[in-house]
mmCIF file with all atom_site columns, C-alpha atoms and ligand atoms in Angstrom:
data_model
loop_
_atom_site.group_PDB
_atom_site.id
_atom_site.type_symbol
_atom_site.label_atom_id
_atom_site.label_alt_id
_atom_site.label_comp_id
_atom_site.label_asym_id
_atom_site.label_entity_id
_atom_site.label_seq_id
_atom_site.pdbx_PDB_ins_code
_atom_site.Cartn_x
_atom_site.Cartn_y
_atom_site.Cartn_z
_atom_site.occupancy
_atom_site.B_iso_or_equiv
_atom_site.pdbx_formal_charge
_atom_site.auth_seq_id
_atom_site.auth_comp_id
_atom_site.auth_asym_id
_atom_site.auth_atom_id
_atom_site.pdbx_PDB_model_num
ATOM   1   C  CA  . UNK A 1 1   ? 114.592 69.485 -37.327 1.00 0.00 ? 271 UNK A CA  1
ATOM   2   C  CA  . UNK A 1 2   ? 114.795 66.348 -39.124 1.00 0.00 ? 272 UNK A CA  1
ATOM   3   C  CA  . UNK A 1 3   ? 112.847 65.587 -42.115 1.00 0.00 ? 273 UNK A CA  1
ATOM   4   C  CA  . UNK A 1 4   ? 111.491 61.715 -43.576 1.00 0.00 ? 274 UNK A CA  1
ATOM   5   C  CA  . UNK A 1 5   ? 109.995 61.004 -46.714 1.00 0.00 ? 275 UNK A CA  1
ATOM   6   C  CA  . UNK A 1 6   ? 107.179 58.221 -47.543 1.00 0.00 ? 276 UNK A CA  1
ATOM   7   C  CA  . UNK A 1 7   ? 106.312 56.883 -51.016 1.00 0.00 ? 277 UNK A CA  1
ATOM   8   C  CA  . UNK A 1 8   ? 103.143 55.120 -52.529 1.00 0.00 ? 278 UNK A CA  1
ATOM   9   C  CA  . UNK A 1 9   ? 101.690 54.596 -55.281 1.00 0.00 ? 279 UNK A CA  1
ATOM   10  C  CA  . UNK A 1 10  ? 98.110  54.326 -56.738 1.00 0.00 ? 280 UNK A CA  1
ATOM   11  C  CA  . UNK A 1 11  ? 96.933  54.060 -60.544 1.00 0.00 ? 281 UNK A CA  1
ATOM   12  C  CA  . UNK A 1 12  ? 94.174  56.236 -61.870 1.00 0.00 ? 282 UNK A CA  1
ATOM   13  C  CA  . UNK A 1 13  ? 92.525  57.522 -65.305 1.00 0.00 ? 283 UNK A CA  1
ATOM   14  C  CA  . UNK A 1 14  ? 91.956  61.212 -65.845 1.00 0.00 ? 284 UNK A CA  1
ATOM   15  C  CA  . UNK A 1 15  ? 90.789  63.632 -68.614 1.00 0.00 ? 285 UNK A CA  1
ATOM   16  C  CA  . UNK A 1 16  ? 92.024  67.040 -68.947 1.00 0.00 ? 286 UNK A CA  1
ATOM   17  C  CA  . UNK A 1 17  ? 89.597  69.448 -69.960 1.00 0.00 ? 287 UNK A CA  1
ATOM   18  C  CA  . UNK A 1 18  ? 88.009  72.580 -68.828 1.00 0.00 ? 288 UNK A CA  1
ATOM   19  C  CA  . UNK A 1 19  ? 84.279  72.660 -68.932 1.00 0.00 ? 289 UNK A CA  1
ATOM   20  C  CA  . UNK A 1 20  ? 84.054  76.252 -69.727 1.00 0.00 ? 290 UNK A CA  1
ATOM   21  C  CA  . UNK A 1 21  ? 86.337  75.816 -72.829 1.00 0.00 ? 291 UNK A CA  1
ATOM   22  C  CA  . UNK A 1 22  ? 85.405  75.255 -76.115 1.00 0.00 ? 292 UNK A CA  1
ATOM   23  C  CA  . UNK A 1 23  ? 86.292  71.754 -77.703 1.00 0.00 ? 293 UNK A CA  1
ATOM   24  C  CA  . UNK A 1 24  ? 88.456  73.612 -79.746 1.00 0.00 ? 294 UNK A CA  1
ATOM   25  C  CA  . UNK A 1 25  ? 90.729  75.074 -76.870 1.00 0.00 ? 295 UNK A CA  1
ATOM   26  C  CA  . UNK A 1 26  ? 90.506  72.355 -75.071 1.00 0.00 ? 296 UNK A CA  1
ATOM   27  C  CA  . UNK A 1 27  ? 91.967  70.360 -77.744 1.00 0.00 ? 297 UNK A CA  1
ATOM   28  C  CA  . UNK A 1 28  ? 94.983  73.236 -78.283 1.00 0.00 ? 298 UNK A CA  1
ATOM   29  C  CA  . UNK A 1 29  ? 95.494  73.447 -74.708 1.00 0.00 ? 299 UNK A CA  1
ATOM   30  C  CA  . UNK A 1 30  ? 95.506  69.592 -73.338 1.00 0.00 ? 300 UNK A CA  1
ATOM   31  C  CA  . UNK A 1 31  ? 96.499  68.042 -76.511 1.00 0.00 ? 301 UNK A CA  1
ATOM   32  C  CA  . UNK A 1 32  ? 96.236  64.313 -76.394 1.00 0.00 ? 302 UNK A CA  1
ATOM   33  C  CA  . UNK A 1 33  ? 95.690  64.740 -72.387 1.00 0.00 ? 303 UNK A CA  1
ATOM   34  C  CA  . UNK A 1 34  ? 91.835  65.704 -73.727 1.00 0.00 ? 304 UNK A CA  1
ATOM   35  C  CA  . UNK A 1 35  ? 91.052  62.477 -74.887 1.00 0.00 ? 305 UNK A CA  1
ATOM   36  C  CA  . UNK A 1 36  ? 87.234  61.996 -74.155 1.00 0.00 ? 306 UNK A CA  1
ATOM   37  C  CA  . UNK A 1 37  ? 86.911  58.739 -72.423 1.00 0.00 ? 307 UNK A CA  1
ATOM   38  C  CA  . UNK A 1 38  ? 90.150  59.976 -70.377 1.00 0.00 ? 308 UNK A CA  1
ATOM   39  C  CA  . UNK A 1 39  ? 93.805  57.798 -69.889 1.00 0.00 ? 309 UNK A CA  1
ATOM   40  C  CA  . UNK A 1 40  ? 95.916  56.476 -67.224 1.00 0.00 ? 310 UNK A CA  1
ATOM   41  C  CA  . UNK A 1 41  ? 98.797  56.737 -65.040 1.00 0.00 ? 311 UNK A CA  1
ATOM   42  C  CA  . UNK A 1 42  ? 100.561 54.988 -62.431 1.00 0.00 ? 312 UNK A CA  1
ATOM   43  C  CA  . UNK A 1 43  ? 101.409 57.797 -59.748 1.00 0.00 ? 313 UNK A CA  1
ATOM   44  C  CA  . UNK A 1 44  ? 104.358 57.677 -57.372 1.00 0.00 ? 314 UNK A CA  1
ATOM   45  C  CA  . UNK A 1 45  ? 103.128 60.278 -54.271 1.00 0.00 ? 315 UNK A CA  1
ATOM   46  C  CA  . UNK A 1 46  ? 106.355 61.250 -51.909 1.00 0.00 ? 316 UNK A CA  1
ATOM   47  C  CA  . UNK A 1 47  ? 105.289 62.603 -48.942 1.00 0.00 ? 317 UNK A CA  1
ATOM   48  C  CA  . UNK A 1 48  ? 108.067 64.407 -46.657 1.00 0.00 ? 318 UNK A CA  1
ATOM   49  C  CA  . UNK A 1 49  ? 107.266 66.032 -43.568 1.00 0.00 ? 319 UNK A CA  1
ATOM   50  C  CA  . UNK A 1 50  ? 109.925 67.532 -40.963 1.00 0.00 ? 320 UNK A CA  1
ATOM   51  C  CA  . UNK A 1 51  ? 109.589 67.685 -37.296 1.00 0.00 ? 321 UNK A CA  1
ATOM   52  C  CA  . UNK A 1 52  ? 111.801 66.922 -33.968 1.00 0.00 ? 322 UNK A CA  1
ATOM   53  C  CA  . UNK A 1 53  ? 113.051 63.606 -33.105 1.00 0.00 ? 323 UNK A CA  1
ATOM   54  C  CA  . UNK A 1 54  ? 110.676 61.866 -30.258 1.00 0.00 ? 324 UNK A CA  1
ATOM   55  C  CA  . UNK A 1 55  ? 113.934 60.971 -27.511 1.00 0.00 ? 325 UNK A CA  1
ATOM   56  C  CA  . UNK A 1 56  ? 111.700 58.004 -26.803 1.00 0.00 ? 326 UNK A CA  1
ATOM   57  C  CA  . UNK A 1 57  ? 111.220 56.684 -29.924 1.00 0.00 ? 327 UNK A CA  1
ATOM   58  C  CA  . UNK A 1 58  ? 114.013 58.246 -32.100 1.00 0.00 ? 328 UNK A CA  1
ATOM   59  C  CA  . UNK A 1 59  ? 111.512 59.126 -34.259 1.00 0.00 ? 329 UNK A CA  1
ATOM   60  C  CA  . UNK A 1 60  ? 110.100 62.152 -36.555 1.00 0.00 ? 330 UNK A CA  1
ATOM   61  C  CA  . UNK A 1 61  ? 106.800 60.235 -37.037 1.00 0.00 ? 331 UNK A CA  1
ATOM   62  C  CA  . UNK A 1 62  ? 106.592 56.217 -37.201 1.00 0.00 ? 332 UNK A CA  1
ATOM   63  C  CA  . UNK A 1 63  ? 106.769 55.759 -41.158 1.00 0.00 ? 333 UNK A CA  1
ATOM   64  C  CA  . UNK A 1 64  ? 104.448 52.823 -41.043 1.00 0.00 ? 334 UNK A CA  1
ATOM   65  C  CA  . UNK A 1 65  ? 101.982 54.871 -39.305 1.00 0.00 ? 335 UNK A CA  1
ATOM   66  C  CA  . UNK A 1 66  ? 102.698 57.640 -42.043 1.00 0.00 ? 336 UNK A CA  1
ATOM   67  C  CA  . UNK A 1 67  ? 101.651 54.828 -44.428 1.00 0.00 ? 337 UNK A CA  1
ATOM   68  C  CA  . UNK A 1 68  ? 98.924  53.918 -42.882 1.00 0.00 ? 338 UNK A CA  1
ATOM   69  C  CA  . UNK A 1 69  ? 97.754  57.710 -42.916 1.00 0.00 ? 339 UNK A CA  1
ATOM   70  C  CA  . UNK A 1 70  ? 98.064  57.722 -46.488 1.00 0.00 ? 340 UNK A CA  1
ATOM   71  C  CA  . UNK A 1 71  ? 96.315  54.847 -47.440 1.00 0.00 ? 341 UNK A CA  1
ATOM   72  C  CA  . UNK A 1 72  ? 93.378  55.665 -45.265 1.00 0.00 ? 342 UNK A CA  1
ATOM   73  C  CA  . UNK A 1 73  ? 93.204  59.026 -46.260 1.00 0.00 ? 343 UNK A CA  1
ATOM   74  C  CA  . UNK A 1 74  ? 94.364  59.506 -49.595 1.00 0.00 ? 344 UNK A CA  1
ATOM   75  C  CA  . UNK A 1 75  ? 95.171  56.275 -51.638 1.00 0.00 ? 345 UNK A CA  1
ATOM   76  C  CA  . UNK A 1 76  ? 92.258  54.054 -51.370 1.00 0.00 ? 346 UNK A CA  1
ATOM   77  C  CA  . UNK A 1 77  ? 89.977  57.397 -52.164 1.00 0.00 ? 347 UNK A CA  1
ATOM   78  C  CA  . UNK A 1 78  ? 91.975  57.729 -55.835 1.00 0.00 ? 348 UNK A CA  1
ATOM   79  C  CA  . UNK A 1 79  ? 93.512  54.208 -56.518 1.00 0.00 ? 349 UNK A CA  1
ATOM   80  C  CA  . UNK A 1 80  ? 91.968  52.360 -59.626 1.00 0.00 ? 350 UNK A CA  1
ATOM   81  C  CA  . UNK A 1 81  ? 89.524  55.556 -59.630 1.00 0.00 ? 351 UNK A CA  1
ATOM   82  C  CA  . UNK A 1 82  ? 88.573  58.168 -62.526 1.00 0.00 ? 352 UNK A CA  1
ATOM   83  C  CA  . UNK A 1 83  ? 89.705  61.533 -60.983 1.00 0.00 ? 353 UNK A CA  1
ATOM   84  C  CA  . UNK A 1 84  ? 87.219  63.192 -62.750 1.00 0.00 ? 354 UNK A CA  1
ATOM   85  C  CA  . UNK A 1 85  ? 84.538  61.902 -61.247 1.00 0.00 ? 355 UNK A CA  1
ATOM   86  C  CA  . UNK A 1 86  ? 85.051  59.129 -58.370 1.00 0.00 ? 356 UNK A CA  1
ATOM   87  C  CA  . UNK A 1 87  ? 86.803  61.437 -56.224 1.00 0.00 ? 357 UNK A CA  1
ATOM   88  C  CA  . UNK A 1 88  ? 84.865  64.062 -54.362 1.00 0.00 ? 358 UNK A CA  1
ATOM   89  C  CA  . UNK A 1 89  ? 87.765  66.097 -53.087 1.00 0.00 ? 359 UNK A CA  1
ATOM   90  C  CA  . UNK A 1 90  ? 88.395  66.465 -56.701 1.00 0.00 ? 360 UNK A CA  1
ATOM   91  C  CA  . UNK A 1 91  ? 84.945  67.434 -57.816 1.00 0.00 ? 361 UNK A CA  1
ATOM   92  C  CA  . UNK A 1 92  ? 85.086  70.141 -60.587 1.00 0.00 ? 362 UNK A CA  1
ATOM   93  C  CA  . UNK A 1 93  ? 88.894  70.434 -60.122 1.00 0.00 ? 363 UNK A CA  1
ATOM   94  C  CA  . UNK A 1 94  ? 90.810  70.007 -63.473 1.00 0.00 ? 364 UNK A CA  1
ATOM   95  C  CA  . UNK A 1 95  ? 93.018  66.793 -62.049 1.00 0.00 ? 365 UNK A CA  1
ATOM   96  C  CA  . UNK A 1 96  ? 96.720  67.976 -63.111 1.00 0.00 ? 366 UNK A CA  1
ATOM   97  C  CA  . UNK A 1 97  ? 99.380  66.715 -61.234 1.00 0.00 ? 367 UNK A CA  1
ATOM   98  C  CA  . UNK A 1 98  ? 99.596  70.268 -59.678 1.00 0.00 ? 368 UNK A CA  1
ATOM   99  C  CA  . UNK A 1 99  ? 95.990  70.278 -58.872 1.00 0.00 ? 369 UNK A CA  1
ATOM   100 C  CA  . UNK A 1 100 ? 96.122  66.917 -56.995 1.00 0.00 ? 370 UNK A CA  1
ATOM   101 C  CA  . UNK A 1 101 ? 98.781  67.574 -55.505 1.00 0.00 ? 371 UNK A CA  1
ATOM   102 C  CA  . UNK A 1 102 ? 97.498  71.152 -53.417 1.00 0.00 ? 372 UNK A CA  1
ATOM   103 C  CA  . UNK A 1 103 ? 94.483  68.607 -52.879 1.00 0.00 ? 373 UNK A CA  1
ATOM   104 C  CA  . UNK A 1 104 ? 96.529  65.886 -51.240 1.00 0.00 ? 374 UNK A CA  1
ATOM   105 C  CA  . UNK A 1 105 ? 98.371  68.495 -49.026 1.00 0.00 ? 375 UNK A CA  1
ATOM   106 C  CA  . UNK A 1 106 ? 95.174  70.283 -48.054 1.00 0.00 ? 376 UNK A CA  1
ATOM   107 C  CA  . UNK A 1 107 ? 94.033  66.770 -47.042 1.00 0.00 ? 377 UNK A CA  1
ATOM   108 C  CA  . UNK A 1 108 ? 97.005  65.437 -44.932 1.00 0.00 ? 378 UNK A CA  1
ATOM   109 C  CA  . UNK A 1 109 ? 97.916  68.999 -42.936 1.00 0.00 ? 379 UNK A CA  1
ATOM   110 C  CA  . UNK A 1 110 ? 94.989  68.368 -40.753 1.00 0.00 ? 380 UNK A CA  1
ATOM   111 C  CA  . UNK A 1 111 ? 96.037  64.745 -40.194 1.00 0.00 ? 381 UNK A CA  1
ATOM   112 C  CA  . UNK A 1 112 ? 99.488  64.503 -38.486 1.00 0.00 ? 382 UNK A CA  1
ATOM   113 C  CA  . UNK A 1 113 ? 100.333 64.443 -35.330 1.00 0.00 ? 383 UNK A CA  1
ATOM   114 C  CA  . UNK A 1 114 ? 101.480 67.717 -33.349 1.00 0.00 ? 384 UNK A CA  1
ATOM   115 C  CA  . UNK A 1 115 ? 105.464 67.328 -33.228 1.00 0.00 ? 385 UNK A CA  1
ATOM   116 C  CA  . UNK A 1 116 ? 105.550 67.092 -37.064 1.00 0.00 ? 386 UNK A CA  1
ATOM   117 C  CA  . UNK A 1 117 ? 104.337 69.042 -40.176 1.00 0.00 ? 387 UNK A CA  1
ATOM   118 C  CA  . UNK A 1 118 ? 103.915 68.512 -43.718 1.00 0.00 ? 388 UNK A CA  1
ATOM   119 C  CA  . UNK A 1 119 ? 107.570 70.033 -45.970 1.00 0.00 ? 389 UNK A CA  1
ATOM   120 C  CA  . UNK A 1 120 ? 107.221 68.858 -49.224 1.00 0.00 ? 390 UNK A CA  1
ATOM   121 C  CA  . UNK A 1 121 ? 104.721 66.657 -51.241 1.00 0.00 ? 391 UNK A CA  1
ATOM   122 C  CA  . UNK A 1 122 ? 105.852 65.455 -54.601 1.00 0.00 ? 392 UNK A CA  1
ATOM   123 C  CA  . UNK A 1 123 ? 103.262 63.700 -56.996 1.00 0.00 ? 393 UNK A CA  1
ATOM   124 C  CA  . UNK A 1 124 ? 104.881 61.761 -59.960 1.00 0.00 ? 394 UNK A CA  1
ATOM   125 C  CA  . UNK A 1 125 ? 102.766 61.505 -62.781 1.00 0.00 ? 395 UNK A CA  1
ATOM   126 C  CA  . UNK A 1 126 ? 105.084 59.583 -64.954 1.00 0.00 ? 396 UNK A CA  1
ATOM   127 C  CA  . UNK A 1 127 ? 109.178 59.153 -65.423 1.00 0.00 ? 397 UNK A CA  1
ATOM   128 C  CA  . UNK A 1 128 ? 109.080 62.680 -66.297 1.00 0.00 ? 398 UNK A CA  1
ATOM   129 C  CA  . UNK A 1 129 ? 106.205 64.990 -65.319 1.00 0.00 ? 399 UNK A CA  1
ATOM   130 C  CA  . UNK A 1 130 ? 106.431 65.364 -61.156 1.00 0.00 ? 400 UNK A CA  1
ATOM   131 C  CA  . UNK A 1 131 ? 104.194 68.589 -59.696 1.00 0.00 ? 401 UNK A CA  1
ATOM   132 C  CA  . UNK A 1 132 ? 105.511 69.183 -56.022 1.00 0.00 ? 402 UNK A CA  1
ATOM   133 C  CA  . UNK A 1 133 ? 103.663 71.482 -53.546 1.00 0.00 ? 403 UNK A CA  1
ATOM   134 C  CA  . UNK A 1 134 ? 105.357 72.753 -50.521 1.00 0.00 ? 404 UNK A CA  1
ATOM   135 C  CA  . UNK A 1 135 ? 102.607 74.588 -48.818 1.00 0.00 ? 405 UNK A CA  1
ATOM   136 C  CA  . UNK A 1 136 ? 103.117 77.949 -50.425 1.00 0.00 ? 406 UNK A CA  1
ATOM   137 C  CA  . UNK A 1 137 ? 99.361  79.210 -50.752 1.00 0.00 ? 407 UNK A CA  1
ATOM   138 C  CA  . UNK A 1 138 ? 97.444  77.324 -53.878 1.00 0.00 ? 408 UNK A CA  1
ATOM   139 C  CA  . UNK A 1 139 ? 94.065  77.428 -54.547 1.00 0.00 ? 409 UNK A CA  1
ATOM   140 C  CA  . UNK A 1 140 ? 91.693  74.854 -56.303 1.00 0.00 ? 410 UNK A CA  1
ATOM   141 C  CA  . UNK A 1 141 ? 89.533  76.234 -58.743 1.00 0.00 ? 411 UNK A CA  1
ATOM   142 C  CA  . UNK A 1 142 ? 86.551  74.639 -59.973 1.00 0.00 ? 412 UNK A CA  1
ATOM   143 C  CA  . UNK A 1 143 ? 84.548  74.384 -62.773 1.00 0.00 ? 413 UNK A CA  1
ATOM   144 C  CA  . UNK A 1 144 ? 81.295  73.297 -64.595 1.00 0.00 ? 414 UNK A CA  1
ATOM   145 C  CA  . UNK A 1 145 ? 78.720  70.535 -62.578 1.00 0.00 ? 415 UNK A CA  1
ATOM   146 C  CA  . UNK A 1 146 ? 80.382  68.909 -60.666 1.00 0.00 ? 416 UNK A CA  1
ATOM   147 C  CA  . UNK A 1 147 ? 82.170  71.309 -58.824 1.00 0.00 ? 417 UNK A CA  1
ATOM   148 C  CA  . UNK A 1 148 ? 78.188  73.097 -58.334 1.00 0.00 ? 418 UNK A CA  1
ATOM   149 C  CA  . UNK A 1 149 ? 77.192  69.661 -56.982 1.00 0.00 ? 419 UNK A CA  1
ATOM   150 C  CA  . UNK A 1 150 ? 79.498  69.885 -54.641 1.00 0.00 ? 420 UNK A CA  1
ATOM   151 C  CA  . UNK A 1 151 ? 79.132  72.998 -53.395 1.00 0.00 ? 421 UNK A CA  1
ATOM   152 C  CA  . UNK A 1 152 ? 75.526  72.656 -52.697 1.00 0.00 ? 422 UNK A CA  1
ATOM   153 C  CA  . UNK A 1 153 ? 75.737  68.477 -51.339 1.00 0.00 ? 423 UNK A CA  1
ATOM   154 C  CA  . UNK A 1 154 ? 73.729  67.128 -54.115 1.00 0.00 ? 424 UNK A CA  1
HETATM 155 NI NI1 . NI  B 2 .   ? 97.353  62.443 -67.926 1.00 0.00 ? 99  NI  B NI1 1
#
């Protein structure tokens, strides 16, 4: 078993909030992170997956196809987007590093080939804050409109 590790990037604005909160809690629990017309970050996303070594190509997974994956898939859905609402994988999810990071993973699983699997995603949200997700059984909740709009298609 060998395991290889992508990174990208992609910059995005976000609000914290839960819409069944009061202002007030919000405000105690997300701080500054609750600003109402939201803030950016410039994410670092390190993918890692682990998986035998094609003899042919001496490869776990070509890393420019792994790239290519991401972008498709992932990148140009959140880059210069407002996770709270241009992203409908994210729809009613409270858009935490944590929460977009079980969303990216639940994403790519489905979408690598069949001698590799996913090990490790990490999601940077800034110098210092980094969520990582390894597979272990998370669950999105949802909340409030958007995530009702989304459950029913409209
Ligand atoms: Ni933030």
């Amino acid at each position: 078993m060998v395991y290889i590790t992508r990174k990208v990037d992609f910059c995005a604005s976000h609000r914290l909030y839960n819409p069944e909160f009061t202002d007030e809690k919000n405000d105690r629990i997300y701080g500054r992170c609750n600003n109402p017309n939201g803030h950016g970050h410039n994410y670092e996303l390190e993918v890692t997956l682990r998986g035998s070594v094609d003899p042919e190509t001496g490869m776990v997974m070509d890393l420019k196809a792994l790239k290519t994956l991401l972008v498709q898939e992932i990148i140009d859905k959140v880059d210069h987007k407002n996770l709270n609402v241009d992203v409908d994988f994210l729809a009613g999810v409270i858009p935490t590093a944590e929460n977009i990071v079980v969303s990216f993973w639940q994403i790519l699983e489905k979408r690598l080939p069949r001698n590799c699997e996913l090990h490790e995603m990490k999601l940077w949200e800034s110098a210092d804050n980094m969520a990582y997700y390894r597979g272990e059984g998370a669950e999105l909740a949802r909340h409030g409109e958007l995530a009702a709009s989304a459950a029913t298609g409209k």
